[in-house]
Structures are given as C-alpha cells and as structure tokens.
Tab-separated table of C-alpha atoms in Angstrom:
chain	number	residue	atom	x	y	z
A	1	UNK	CA	-18.789	13.893	-0.467
A	2	UNK	CA	-17.433	11.793	-3.338
A	3	UNK	CA	-17.268	8.037	-2.789
A	4	UNK	CA	-13.902	7.011	-1.389
A	5	UNK	CA	-12.725	3.656	-2.612
A	6	UNK	CA	-10.035	1.676	-0.891
A	7	UNK	CA	-6.900	2.017	-3.003
A	8	UNK	CA	-3.463	0.528	-2.729
A	9	UNK	CA	-1.033	3.392	-2.246
A	10	UNK	CA	2.320	2.102	-3.536
A	11	UNK	CA	4.516	4.949	-2.318
A	12	UNK	CA	5.496	6.424	1.035
A	13	UNK	CA	7.760	9.364	1.762
A	14	UNK	CA	10.551	8.766	4.260
A	15	UNK	CA	12.015	12.253	4.164
A	16	UNK	CA	15.657	13.234	4.477
A	17	UNK	CA	18.101	15.442	2.664
A	18	UNK	CA	21.309	14.678	0.708
A	19	UNK	CA	24.060	17.062	-0.346
A	20	UNK	CA	27.120	16.445	-2.517
A	21	UNK	CA	30.063	18.703	-3.357
A	22	UNK	CA	32.910	18.063	-5.789
A	23	UNK	CA	36.354	19.577	-5.347
A	24	UNK	CA	39.525	19.430	-7.415
A	25	UNK	CA	40.853	16.319	-5.693
A	26	UNK	CA	38.072	15.305	-3.266
A	27	UNK	CA	34.333	14.679	-3.084
A	28	UNK	CA	32.043	15.165	-0.133
A	29	UNK	CA	28.643	13.539	0.163
A	30	UNK	CA	26.445	14.075	3.230
A	31	UNK	CA	22.980	13.025	4.329
A	32	UNK	CA	20.979	13.214	7.536
A	33	UNK	CA	20.156	9.941	9.297
A	34	UNK	CA	16.472	10.459	10.090
A	35	UNK	CA	13.885	8.173	8.538
A	36	UNK	CA	10.283	9.230	9.033
A	37	UNK	CA	6.763	8.503	7.853
A	38	UNK	CA	3.918	10.963	8.184
A	39	UNK	CA	4.533	12.852	11.414
A	40	UNK	CA	6.411	9.974	13.070
A	41	UNK	CA	10.068	9.077	13.257
A	42	UNK	CA	10.869	5.488	12.313
A	43	UNK	CA	14.542	5.660	13.241
A	44	UNK	CA	17.142	8.305	14.028
A	45	UNK	CA	20.044	6.223	12.704
A	46	UNK	CA	19.506	5.270	9.069
A	47	UNK	CA	22.317	5.697	6.545
A	48	UNK	CA	21.244	7.052	3.163
A	49	UNK	CA	24.726	6.855	1.633
A	50	UNK	CA	25.716	3.686	-0.220
A	51	UNK	CA	28.827	2.489	-1.975
A	52	UNK	CA	28.234	1.379	-5.548
A	53	UNK	CA	31.855	0.889	-6.655
A	54	UNK	CA	35.324	1.445	-5.227
A	55	UNK	CA	35.257	5.216	-5.506
A	56	UNK	CA	31.651	5.788	-6.440
A	57	UNK	CA	28.959	6.533	-3.846
A	58	UNK	CA	25.266	7.295	-4.060
A	59	UNK	CA	23.090	9.190	-1.602
A	60	UNK	CA	19.331	8.833	-1.980
A	61	UNK	CA	16.318	10.368	-0.305
A	62	UNK	CA	12.635	9.701	-0.949
A	63	UNK	CA	11.049	6.295	-0.489
A	64	UNK	CA	13.673	4.060	1.141
A	65	UNK	CA	12.122	0.780	0.033
A	66	UNK	CA	12.577	1.906	-3.583
A	67	UNK	CA	16.134	3.025	-2.716
A	68	UNK	CA	16.943	-0.454	-1.433
A	69	UNK	CA	15.452	-2.080	-4.529
A	70	UNK	CA	17.411	0.300	-6.779
A	71	UNK	CA	20.677	-0.509	-4.982
A	72	UNK	CA	20.089	-4.228	-5.436
A	73	UNK	CA	19.503	-3.783	-9.160
A	74	UNK	CA	22.597	-1.567	-9.565
A	75	UNK	CA	24.692	-3.974	-7.506
A	76	UNK	CA	23.679	-6.908	-9.688
A	77	UNK	CA	24.405	-5.018	-12.920
A	78	UNK	CA	27.774	-3.884	-11.565
A	79	UNK	CA	28.696	-7.456	-10.683
A	80	UNK	CA	27.887	-8.636	-14.201
A	81	UNK	CA	29.996	-5.759	-15.597
A	82	UNK	CA	32.926	-6.777	-13.412
A	83	UNK	CA	32.701	-10.360	-14.633
A	84	UNK	CA	32.507	-9.284	-18.266
A	85	UNK	CA	35.151	-6.513	-18.266
A	86	UNK	CA	37.459	-7.596	-15.453
A	87	UNK	CA	37.401	-4.163	-13.825
A	88	UNK	CA	35.224	-1.912	-11.670
A	89	UNK	CA	32.807	0.481	-13.334
A	90	UNK	CA	34.013	4.077	-13.695
A	91	UNK	CA	31.922	6.850	-12.198
A	92	UNK	CA	30.621	8.288	-15.497
A	93	UNK	CA	29.645	4.769	-16.574
A	94	UNK	CA	27.852	4.176	-13.275
A	95	UNK	CA	26.101	7.502	-13.689
A	96	UNK	CA	24.743	6.448	-17.072
A	97	UNK	CA	23.738	3.042	-15.708
A	98	UNK	CA	21.742	4.673	-12.911
A	99	UNK	CA	19.981	6.948	-15.370
A	100	UNK	CA	19.042	4.032	-17.620
A	101	UNK	CA	17.866	1.940	-14.662
A	102	UNK	CA	15.623	4.759	-13.461
A	103	UNK	CA	14.168	5.399	-16.924
A	104	UNK	CA	13.487	1.705	-17.361
A	105	UNK	CA	10.710	2.220	-14.806
A	106	UNK	CA	9.444	5.415	-16.392
A	107	UNK	CA	5.790	4.457	-15.939
A	108	UNK	CA	6.012	3.175	-12.358
A	109	UNK	CA	9.029	5.103	-11.108
A	110	UNK	CA	11.422	4.511	-8.270
A	111	UNK	CA	10.452	7.270	-5.844
A	112	UNK	CA	14.086	8.181	-5.189
A	113	UNK	CA	16.020	11.438	-5.428
A	114	UNK	CA	19.683	10.617	-5.962
A	115	UNK	CA	23.078	12.209	-6.075
A	116	UNK	CA	26.025	10.190	-7.350
A	117	UNK	CA	29.544	11.108	-6.355
A	118	UNK	CA	32.940	9.912	-7.510
A	119	UNK	CA	36.033	10.613	-9.582
A	120	UNK	CA	35.937	11.008	-13.339
A	121	UNK	CA	38.510	9.730	-15.894
A	122	UNK	CA	40.928	12.590	-15.100
A	123	UNK	CA	40.774	12.020	-11.340
A	124	UNK	CA	38.749	15.161	-10.573
A	125	UNK	CA	35.729	15.030	-8.290
A	126	UNK	CA	32.351	14.859	-9.967
A	127	UNK	CA	28.754	14.991	-8.787
A	128	UNK	CA	25.793	13.731	-10.803
A	129	UNK	CA	22.318	14.771	-9.793
A	130	UNK	CA	19.125	12.940	-10.763
A	131	UNK	CA	15.390	13.290	-10.732
A	132	UNK	CA	13.063	10.352	-10.092
A	133	UNK	CA	12.969	9.105	-13.693
A	134	UNK	CA	16.620	9.326	-14.620
A	135	UNK	CA	17.277	12.793	-16.003
A	136	UNK	CA	20.846	13.530	-14.897
A	137	UNK	CA	23.517	16.165	-15.138
A	138	UNK	CA	27.161	16.446	-14.123
A	139	UNK	CA	27.439	19.349	-11.705
A	140	UNK	CA	29.855	20.771	-9.146
A	141	UNK	CA	27.435	20.404	-6.228
A	142	UNK	CA	23.858	19.390	-5.591
A	143	UNK	CA	21.214	18.933	-2.927
A	144	UNK	CA	18.228	16.537	-3.074
A	145	UNK	CA	15.399	15.666	-0.738
A	146	UNK	CA	13.010	17.518	1.536
A	147	UNK	CA	15.558	20.165	2.576
A	148	UNK	CA	17.035	20.657	-0.907
A	149	UNK	CA	15.152	23.849	-1.653
A	150	UNK	CA	16.443	25.353	1.592
A	151	UNK	CA	20.046	24.311	0.920
A	152	UNK	CA	20.573	24.854	-2.826
A	153	UNK	CA	20.462	28.689	-2.736
A	154	UNK	CA	23.113	28.755	-0.006
A	155	UNK	CA	25.379	26.402	-1.968
A	156	UNK	CA	24.867	28.529	-5.083
A	157	UNK	CA	26.072	31.517	-3.118
A	158	UNK	CA	28.864	30.037	-1.018
A	159	UNK	CA	30.591	27.490	-3.190
A	160	UNK	CA	31.636	30.174	-5.631
A	161	UNK	CA	31.413	27.705	-8.465
A	162	UNK	CA	31.472	29.527	-11.772
A	163	UNK	CA	28.095	30.310	-13.248
A	164	UNK	CA	26.934	27.702	-15.769
A	165	UNK	CA	25.881	30.581	-18.061
A	166	UNK	CA	29.421	31.818	-18.638
A	167	UNK	CA	31.083	31.334	-22.020
A	168	UNK	CA	33.526	29.708	-22.526
A	169	UNK	CA	32.232	27.102	-20.038
A	170	UNK	CA	34.406	26.890	-16.939
A	171	UNK	CA	35.008	23.770	-14.902
A	172	UNK	CA	32.230	23.030	-12.433
A	173	UNK	CA	34.285	22.044	-9.392
A	174	UNK	CA	34.489	24.403	-6.450
A	175	UNK	CA	37.784	26.056	-5.535
A	176	UNK	CA	37.106	25.474	-1.816
A	177	UNK	CA	39.393	23.219	0.205
A	178	UNK	CA	38.155	19.972	1.740
A	179	UNK	CA	37.911	21.442	5.254
A	180	UNK	CA	36.005	24.474	4.014
A	181	UNK	CA	33.570	22.298	2.085
A	182	UNK	CA	32.893	20.155	5.176
A	183	UNK	CA	32.296	23.302	7.216
A	184	UNK	CA	29.770	24.582	4.662
A	185	UNK	CA	28.008	21.216	4.642
A	186	UNK	CA	27.693	21.116	8.452
A	187	UNK	CA	26.400	24.666	8.647
A	188	UNK	CA	23.969	24.207	5.792
A	189	UNK	CA	22.484	21.070	7.362
A	190	UNK	CA	22.177	22.778	10.751
A	191	UNK	CA	20.198	25.534	9.022
A	192	UNK	CA	18.018	23.141	7.041
A	193	UNK	CA	17.256	21.205	10.255
A	194	UNK	CA	15.922	24.399	11.855
A	195	UNK	CA	13.249	24.801	9.189
A	196	UNK	CA	12.522	21.368	7.723
A	197	UNK	CA	10.713	18.882	9.937
A	198	UNK	CA	11.986	15.848	8.012
A	199	UNK	CA	15.685	16.696	8.451
A	200	UNK	CA	17.560	16.193	11.701
A	201	UNK	CA	18.975	13.757	14.299
A	202	UNK	CA	22.471	13.111	12.915
A	203	UNK	CA	24.533	14.068	9.907
A	204	UNK	CA	26.675	11.503	8.138
A	205	UNK	CA	29.477	12.941	5.992
A	206	UNK	CA	31.546	10.739	3.676
A	207	UNK	CA	34.707	12.188	2.149
A	208	UNK	CA	36.406	10.516	-0.809
A	209	UNK	CA	39.908	11.509	-1.826
A	210	UNK	CA	43.130	9.945	-3.017
A	211	UNK	CA	43.726	8.476	0.468
A	212	UNK	CA	40.465	6.572	0.380
A	213	UNK	CA	37.048	6.928	1.977
A	214	UNK	CA	36.511	8.592	5.375
A	215	UNK	CA	33.299	8.900	7.413
A	216	UNK	CA	32.428	11.682	9.872
A	217	UNK	CA	29.345	12.288	12.020
A	218	UNK	CA	27.843	15.501	13.393
A	219	UNK	CA	24.881	15.990	15.720
A	220	UNK	CA	21.741	17.741	14.510
A	221	UNK	CA	18.587	18.895	16.304
A	222	UNK	CA	16.391	16.012	17.361
A	223	UNK	CA	13.014	17.733	17.501
B	1	UNK	CA	-36.371	46.233	-10.419
B	2	UNK	CA	-34.214	43.773	-8.492
B	3	UNK	CA	-33.409	40.702	-10.538
B	4	UNK	CA	-32.922	37.290	-9.000
B	5	UNK	CA	-29.175	37.512	-8.717
B	6	UNK	CA	-27.337	34.362	-7.773
B	7	UNK	CA	-24.779	36.437	-5.909
B	8	UNK	CA	-26.156	37.228	-2.472
B	9	UNK	CA	-24.066	39.257	-0.089
B	10	UNK	CA	-23.149	37.336	3.082
B	11	UNK	CA	-25.536	38.313	5.870
B	12	UNK	CA	-23.826	40.614	8.372
B	13	UNK	CA	-20.502	38.825	8.731
B	14	UNK	CA	-19.822	35.114	9.177
B	15	UNK	CA	-18.621	32.822	6.412
B	16	UNK	CA	-19.849	32.796	2.842
B	17	UNK	CA	-19.488	29.325	1.366
B	18	UNK	CA	-19.836	30.402	-2.310
B	19	UNK	CA	-16.260	29.598	-3.147
B	20	UNK	CA	-16.557	26.048	-1.812
B	21	UNK	CA	-18.227	24.977	-5.076
B	22	UNK	CA	-15.398	26.557	-7.018
B	23	UNK	CA	-12.818	24.813	-4.821
B	24	UNK	CA	-14.562	21.473	-5.268
B	25	UNK	CA	-14.512	21.934	-9.050
B	26	UNK	CA	-10.829	22.899	-9.020
B	27	UNK	CA	-9.797	19.993	-6.839
B	28	UNK	CA	-11.713	17.662	-9.144
B	29	UNK	CA	-9.561	19.063	-11.977
B	30	UNK	CA	-6.506	18.207	-9.922
B	31	UNK	CA	-5.539	21.500	-8.262
B	32	UNK	CA	-4.181	21.176	-4.738
B	33	UNK	CA	-5.090	23.652	-2.038
B	34	UNK	CA	-2.180	25.749	-0.688
B	35	UNK	CA	-1.251	24.517	2.793
B	36	UNK	CA	-2.407	26.697	5.644
B	37	UNK	CA	-0.324	27.412	8.672
B	38	UNK	CA	-1.123	24.768	11.236
B	39	UNK	CA	0.468	24.602	14.625
B	40	UNK	CA	1.373	20.859	14.357
B	41	UNK	CA	1.676	20.929	18.096
B	42	UNK	CA	1.747	19.281	21.418
B	43	UNK	CA	-0.472	20.964	24.029
B	44	UNK	CA	-1.089	19.531	27.490
B	45	UNK	CA	-2.801	20.393	30.752
B	46	UNK	CA	-3.066	18.839	34.169
B	47	UNK	CA	-4.728	19.533	37.506
B	48	UNK	CA	-2.413	19.552	40.501
B	49	UNK	CA	-3.122	20.110	44.175
B	50	UNK	CA	-3.255	23.935	44.066
B	51	UNK	CA	-4.632	24.511	40.570
B	52	UNK	CA	-3.915	23.889	36.910
B	53	UNK	CA	-0.713	23.693	34.820
B	54	UNK	CA	-0.776	24.131	31.031
B	55	UNK	CA	2.094	23.304	28.672
B	56	UNK	CA	2.795	23.694	24.947
B	57	UNK	CA	5.601	23.423	22.388
B	58	UNK	CA	6.528	26.428	20.208
B	59	UNK	CA	6.736	25.224	16.603
B	60	UNK	CA	4.369	26.405	13.857
B	61	UNK	CA	4.463	24.570	10.507
B	62	UNK	CA	3.334	25.273	6.959
B	63	UNK	CA	3.295	21.799	5.464
B	64	UNK	CA	6.806	20.372	5.945
B	65	UNK	CA	8.449	23.723	6.661
B	66	UNK	CA	8.744	25.366	10.068
B	67	UNK	CA	7.413	28.889	9.667
B	68	UNK	CA	7.799	29.991	13.306
B	69	UNK	CA	10.372	28.407	15.623
B	70	UNK	CA	9.122	30.144	18.748
B	71	UNK	CA	5.425	30.981	18.582
B	72	UNK	CA	3.119	31.336	21.590
B	73	UNK	CA	0.429	28.726	21.872
B	74	UNK	CA	-0.796	29.472	25.396
B	75	UNK	CA	-3.349	32.249	24.976
B	76	UNK	CA	-4.706	34.610	27.610
B	77	UNK	CA	-8.440	34.367	28.228
B	78	UNK	CA	-8.870	35.993	31.628
B	79	UNK	CA	-6.540	36.769	34.559
B	80	UNK	CA	-7.373	33.347	35.973
B	81	UNK	CA	-7.969	31.401	32.727
B	82	UNK	CA	-5.538	30.414	29.946
B	83	UNK	CA	-6.115	28.384	26.803
B	84	UNK	CA	-3.679	26.322	24.672
B	85	UNK	CA	-4.563	26.039	20.983
B	86	UNK	CA	-3.790	23.426	18.321
B	87	UNK	CA	-4.911	23.267	14.694
B	88	UNK	CA	-4.987	26.178	12.272
B	89	UNK	CA	-3.070	29.066	13.880
B	90	UNK	CA	-5.411	31.773	12.599
B	91	UNK	CA	-8.443	29.932	13.971
B	92	UNK	CA	-7.003	29.400	17.458
B	93	UNK	CA	-5.859	33.039	17.715
B	94	UNK	CA	-9.143	34.447	16.448
B	95	UNK	CA	-11.373	32.284	18.600
B	96	UNK	CA	-9.398	32.773	21.823
B	97	UNK	CA	-9.123	36.549	21.298
B	98	UNK	CA	-12.856	36.764	20.598
B	99	UNK	CA	-13.884	34.805	23.684
B	100	UNK	CA	-11.347	36.697	25.792
B	101	UNK	CA	-13.051	39.978	24.814
B	102	UNK	CA	-16.464	38.515	25.531
B	103	UNK	CA	-15.284	37.424	28.981
B	104	UNK	CA	-13.945	40.908	29.683
B	105	UNK	CA	-17.301	42.442	28.808
B	106	UNK	CA	-19.040	39.850	30.956
B	107	UNK	CA	-16.767	40.753	33.886
B	108	UNK	CA	-17.736	44.395	33.552
B	109	UNK	CA	-21.373	43.400	33.353
B	110	UNK	CA	-21.404	41.101	36.378
B	111	UNK	CA	-18.590	42.591	38.475
B	112	UNK	CA	-17.254	39.109	39.224
B	113	UNK	CA	-14.204	37.010	38.300
B	114	UNK	CA	-14.762	34.910	35.143
B	115	UNK	CA	-15.517	31.222	35.525
B	116	UNK	CA	-13.885	28.537	33.390
B	117	UNK	CA	-17.244	27.046	32.415
B	118	UNK	CA	-18.257	30.431	30.972
B	119	UNK	CA	-15.245	30.412	28.649
B	120	UNK	CA	-15.977	26.766	27.866
B	121	UNK	CA	-19.574	27.426	26.875
B	122	UNK	CA	-18.706	30.471	24.756
B	123	UNK	CA	-16.012	28.516	22.895
B	124	UNK	CA	-18.088	25.396	22.304
B	125	UNK	CA	-21.080	27.360	21.092
B	126	UNK	CA	-18.934	29.224	18.576
B	127	UNK	CA	-17.153	26.117	17.314
B	128	UNK	CA	-20.355	24.063	17.001
B	129	UNK	CA	-21.949	26.905	15.117
B	130	UNK	CA	-19.225	26.642	12.456
B	131	UNK	CA	-19.623	22.866	12.240
B	132	UNK	CA	-15.916	22.100	12.522
B	133	UNK	CA	-14.782	24.518	9.793
B	134	UNK	CA	-13.042	26.602	12.458
B	135	UNK	CA	-10.214	24.154	12.993
B	136	UNK	CA	-9.309	24.882	16.627
B	137	UNK	CA	-8.587	22.157	19.170
B	138	UNK	CA	-8.174	23.711	22.608
B	139	UNK	CA	-7.057	22.850	26.108
B	140	UNK	CA	-8.722	25.298	28.480
B	141	UNK	CA	-7.618	25.589	32.087
B	142	UNK	CA	-8.134	27.942	34.998
B	143	UNK	CA	-8.976	28.416	38.665
B	144	UNK	CA	-12.125	30.243	39.718
B	145	UNK	CA	-14.315	30.493	42.805
B	146	UNK	CA	-15.559	26.915	42.301
B	147	UNK	CA	-12.036	25.451	42.112
B	148	UNK	CA	-9.537	24.353	39.445
B	149	UNK	CA	-10.930	23.210	36.068
B	150	UNK	CA	-9.386	21.636	32.963
B	151	UNK	CA	-11.293	21.038	29.718
B	152	UNK	CA	-10.571	19.951	26.160
B	153	UNK	CA	-12.575	21.391	23.265
B	154	UNK	CA	-12.678	19.733	19.850
B	155	UNK	CA	-13.129	21.584	16.521
B	156	UNK	CA	-16.698	20.338	16.130
B	157	UNK	CA	-17.703	21.666	19.531
B	158	UNK	CA	-17.606	18.691	21.895
B	159	UNK	CA	-15.890	19.099	25.248
B	160	UNK	CA	-14.406	16.896	27.964
B	161	UNK	CA	-13.619	17.669	31.598
B	162	UNK	CA	-10.458	15.861	32.632
B	163	UNK	CA	-7.758	15.747	35.306
B	164	UNK	CA	-5.075	15.651	32.566
B	165	UNK	CA	-5.384	16.249	28.826
B	166	UNK	CA	-3.343	16.464	25.627
B	167	UNK	CA	-4.213	17.716	22.116
B	168	UNK	CA	-2.482	18.196	18.758
B	169	UNK	CA	-0.361	15.943	16.551
B	170	UNK	CA	1.927	15.171	19.500
B	171	UNK	CA	-0.962	14.290	21.810
B	172	UNK	CA	-0.278	10.545	21.710
B	173	UNK	CA	3.361	10.972	22.651
B	174	UNK	CA	2.436	13.338	25.495
B	175	UNK	CA	-0.474	11.245	26.709
B	176	UNK	CA	1.786	8.198	27.036
B	177	UNK	CA	3.857	10.173	29.548
B	178	UNK	CA	0.782	11.350	31.468
B	179	UNK	CA	-0.780	7.910	31.611
B	180	UNK	CA	2.427	6.472	33.033
B	181	UNK	CA	3.267	9.141	35.550
B	182	UNK	CA	0.194	11.154	36.534
B	183	UNK	CA	-1.220	10.896	40.013
B	184	UNK	CA	-3.630	13.096	41.982
B	185	UNK	CA	-2.365	15.728	44.369
B	186	UNK	CA	0.899	16.555	42.606
B	187	UNK	CA	2.954	19.413	44.019
B	188	UNK	CA	3.807	22.474	41.904
B	189	UNK	CA	7.327	21.338	41.031
B	190	UNK	CA	6.251	17.773	40.318
B	191	UNK	CA	3.466	19.092	38.091
B	192	UNK	CA	5.766	21.404	36.128
B	193	UNK	CA	8.291	18.601	35.708
B	194	UNK	CA	5.610	16.203	34.425
B	195	UNK	CA	4.148	18.758	32.021
B	196	UNK	CA	7.621	19.571	30.660
B	197	UNK	CA	8.344	15.885	30.227
B	198	UNK	CA	5.101	15.331	28.329
B	199	UNK	CA	5.700	18.293	26.010
B	200	UNK	CA	9.309	17.180	25.430
B	201	UNK	CA	8.045	13.743	24.484
B	202	UNK	CA	5.908	15.423	21.831
B	203	UNK	CA	8.769	17.678	20.725
B	204	UNK	CA	11.214	14.837	20.121
B	205	UNK	CA	8.900	12.139	18.814
B	206	UNK	CA	6.423	14.162	16.735
B	207	UNK	CA	7.664	15.981	13.645
B	208	UNK	CA	4.860	18.557	13.874
B	209	UNK	CA	6.065	19.747	17.296
B	210	UNK	CA	9.432	21.129	18.273
B	211	UNK	CA	11.659	23.875	19.664
B	212	UNK	CA	10.884	25.031	23.201
B	213	UNK	CA	8.508	24.292	26.095
B	214	UNK	CA	6.104	26.950	27.405
B	215	UNK	CA	4.438	26.395	30.785
B	216	UNK	CA	1.653	28.274	32.552
B	217	UNK	CA	0.817	27.675	36.231
B	218	UNK	CA	-2.555	28.937	37.491
B	219	UNK	CA	-3.503	28.861	41.165
B	220	UNK	CA	-6.129	30.630	43.258
B	221	UNK	CA	-5.548	34.353	42.822
B	222	UNK	CA	-2.145	33.941	41.116
B	223	UNK	CA	-0.741	32.933	37.716
B	224	UNK	CA	2.745	32.379	36.327
B	225	UNK	CA	3.410	32.345	32.591
B	226	UNK	CA	6.797	30.633	32.151
B	227	UNK	CA	7.576	31.494	28.538
B	228	UNK	CA	10.368	29.245	27.183
B	229	UNK	CA	10.604	27.347	30.447
B	230	UNK	CA	12.868	24.815	28.690
B	231	UNK	CA	15.077	25.267	25.634
B	232	UNK	CA	16.169	21.735	24.767
B	233	UNK	CA	16.995	22.475	21.108
B	234	UNK	CA	19.884	24.857	20.621
B	235	UNK	CA	21.392	25.185	17.153
B	236	UNK	CA	23.952	22.407	16.754
B	237	UNK	CA	26.578	24.049	14.590
B	238	UNK	CA	27.613	27.594	13.860
B	239	UNK	CA	30.269	28.101	11.230
B	240	UNK	CA	33.236	30.056	12.565
B	241	UNK	CA	34.178	31.286	9.137
B	242	UNK	CA	31.111	33.444	8.906
B	243	UNK	CA	29.611	34.592	5.646
B	244	UNK	CA	30.550	37.480	3.410
B	245	UNK	CA	28.201	38.266	0.586
B	246	UNK	CA	29.583	40.107	-2.437
B	247	UNK	CA	27.660	43.328	-2.822
B	248	UNK	CA	27.216	43.111	-6.533
B	249	UNK	CA	25.414	40.621	-8.720
B	250	UNK	CA	27.798	38.706	-10.966
B	251	UNK	CA	28.072	40.569	-14.317
B	252	UNK	CA	27.784	38.081	-17.173
B	253	UNK	CA	27.526	40.450	-20.107
B	254	UNK	CA	27.489	44.237	-20.698
B	255	UNK	CA	25.566	45.649	-23.636
B	256	UNK	CA	24.603	49.334	-23.979
B	257	UNK	CA	21.855	50.352	-26.408
B	258	UNK	CA	21.364	54.120	-26.713
B	259	UNK	CA	17.652	55.077	-26.687
B	260	UNK	CA	16.352	57.982	-28.741
B	261	UNK	CA	15.241	60.974	-26.709
B	262	UNK	CA	11.553	60.327	-26.188
B	263	UNK	CA	10.944	62.519	-23.210
B	264	UNK	CA	10.084	66.212	-23.497
B	265	UNK	CA	10.562	68.364	-20.443
B	266	UNK	CA	8.227	71.357	-20.246
B	267	UNK	CA	8.708	74.086	-17.652
B	268	UNK	CA	5.811	75.530	-15.702
B	269	UNK	CA	2.580	73.773	-14.936
B	270	UNK	CA	0.776	73.541	-11.598
B	271	UNK	CA	2.711	72.745	-8.470
B	272	UNK	CA	1.506	69.616	-6.666
B	273	UNK	CA	-0.947	70.229	-3.865
B	274	UNK	CA	0.213	69.248	-0.446
C-alpha cells in the first residue's frame, strides 16, 4: 500500500439541492433545508437561500462555509456599489459580479453551486445559473446541487420552455402560472428526495413578484 | 511445447486477482472506480425471553443515489435461522445463499435441525478465506436445540456472540437506542418495539439507511417474517395536476435528402431454415 501522508483537506460537501424558475412576472427559487456531512445530518433546518439585493436572491449548494464567505464578499461589494451609485444593484449587474467574484478564485475555488434569481431591466423574471468557477448563463430555469441531475430532465420536460436550439431565439421564461410552477417545484423535490440521500427534511420556497417576496415551506421525507 | 505464459487460468473457481494490478495502475493515473451497490444500512438483532428478533431498514444505495427503496436485507438461512446483511449487496446475497444451501445439504446428511453455530462457522470460514474482499457484515440470529443465539460477523471473518447487536452505517445510531433501553428478558412486543425504534433511529439519522423497517421474530419451532413492519416514510407530495407527455419529439427542422436506389431485390434463393 502506498504511503498515506496526513493532508489538510480544505473542502467538505454539505449536500442539498436548489431549483429556480423564471416566469413572465414572477420568480421562484427553492432549496431543501438539510445540511449534511458524510453520512450524517448536521441540521434539518438550514436555509440555503439568501437575499443579495432588494429583488435579487441567490440559492447555493455545495460547501456551506464557502457559501457564507461568498455572501460576505458579495455583500461588501454591493454596499460599496450602493455608496458609489446611490442605488441598489440590478440583477444582471449582480449576476456579473458573482461571476467575477467566483473567477477571482479560479485556482482555489469556492466550492459552491449557485443559482441567482431576480428581475431584469424589463421587469421579467430571470434565472442565472453558475458553475463553481463563475461560468454563467441566463436561463428560464435551473437546478443545482446533489439532486440536480434527477430534477433537470423533469424541468426540461414540464416547463415547456422553448428549446434553446430554435431560431429565431425565443424568450426563455416559462408560460406556466405562479401556482403551477410552485406545484412543479414541490413535486420535483418530493421525487428527488426519494432517490437522493442528501436531499430531504424540509423545502423552502421563495417567490418574488411585483407584490414583494413571499416564503413558503413544505415537508419532505426525513430519512 | 507449453511456453511460460504469464496468463494462468484461475484454478477451479474463486477470485483471480490479475486485474488488481491494472486497477492500481489506473487509479494511480487518476481514474476512479465506479461505485458498487452497497446497502448503506442499519441492521440490528436482539435476544428476548423466547428467542431472537432481527431488524433491518430497506434502502440500497449506489453512492449518493438510492437504487432500491424497498430491498430485503433479512435473508433466509434455515427454517430457524435468519441473517441480516450489510455491505456490498452482491456479497451479502451470494454468501447467505451459499451457506443456506450448505445448511440444507447438512440437514439432509444429519437428519437434524440446523444449529446457529454451524451457520456461523461456515460463514466465518468463507469470509476469512477471502481476507475481507467479500465485503459482507452480517447479523446472524436463530433458535436451535441449544437455545437462542445472536452473532455478528465482520467482513474479515471475526465473530462476536452478543445479547444485542447492530451493524452497517447506521449501527451507531441504532446502538445508542439499544444501550439506553435494552434489558434482559424482554417480552415479544417490547422486543419488536425496541428493534423498530433502533432501526428507525438509523433510518432518520443515517443518510445511508432509510425507507421502511423489516422485522423477523424467531422462537422455538416458529418464525415470523414481518416484511415492512413499519412504513414511516410515505411520499410527501403528489401533484394533483398529473403529467401528460407529448407523444412526439419536438421537431426542430425537416430536411429530406433523396437517396439513390442502392438496393437490388432478387427473387428466389433458399428459404430460411426453421
């Protein structure tokens, strides 16, 4: 057997799944509330959804210590922006800022898988999806985290968003209503919980529309 | 003339370790092994006043994904002996089936009911022989002419004889329940309740265990296999809208290219034989 040297392992994986859907006049972002490490559960009640600006939220799964650090950095940069420009950052601007912040640590990355949700300049819902080093894309819906590969195919099928391969390019937002989108999200998380050990306990759903921000909870399997 | 070939055929069954060198070389180059199907698992057993009670969860995992939500982990060994298995699913199934057959043959040979220590010795000999490569951690329990017995068997072949035992990734969660609440001379209902509680503790606190609780009660001359004795994890949400899937794939583009006739059809020839 090869010699095993004691090494400092800088990352841990805390599990969890995040989903975001953009509609014509609303956005839905949802994440489970389980935080785990290895085969153990650390807590059943941990929120992965965070507010970055007035109508801009971020959901992150992966290594939660890196998520916290990333939020602090984004919060500080947003505060400086507000002082310099006398206004809150718009969602597309925040999206770019997040991408740059992630790429800044290209060679010792934040182990975070993010989705950013908010309203664009025209007031339509938008979802930005990221990888760990800052590659991002504006999409109509996205899933990230341990259950993402179970959820994405169902969203592709059910949200009836136009195919990105069509020409001329059609708008990415889903034609579903807010209630229908929430129903899809609940069902899709219930299914992911059945098959992914890191997803479960409780589902936190945050809905952003012209009336403001609303939070809903749904129970998930606890095993 | 036979040359000194480096490729020897494995002798009459058993494992050939030739590919281990290849695997070591590949993993040195950075290739990761595909995950095998482990049972994650919480398995427990305890001795009560009339016999033995075994319990197990029903989740089988392949890495982080649940591949079977309701598998059976309590295996039949003999009419009076059952065995719970944790570790690699294929290994536990193969080893318990093999020893079960051997016990059957032994029963025909001797004309007597099988004893738990016989099963124990057959299992530990097999596992020690394979030096831990057969990854099966077992909780063996049964009642024979000498009384109730409960044993644990580790993948390398060591065994313990215990009044209560737990194995698998959820063993710590289950053992905490047993250590708090076990006492000698439990009644049947108390025993079943304690076993269920221990398995539930594994199901809810260990990510490798989940779904339902299976229980098996073995007493002198009688056994009860309570499959899915508890179902504490129903699906939390079913969409009322239901799903309708469009029958066709979305057509993005239609382009027809006529092919020249390349096929010649000739009549005659032999008919196909039946």
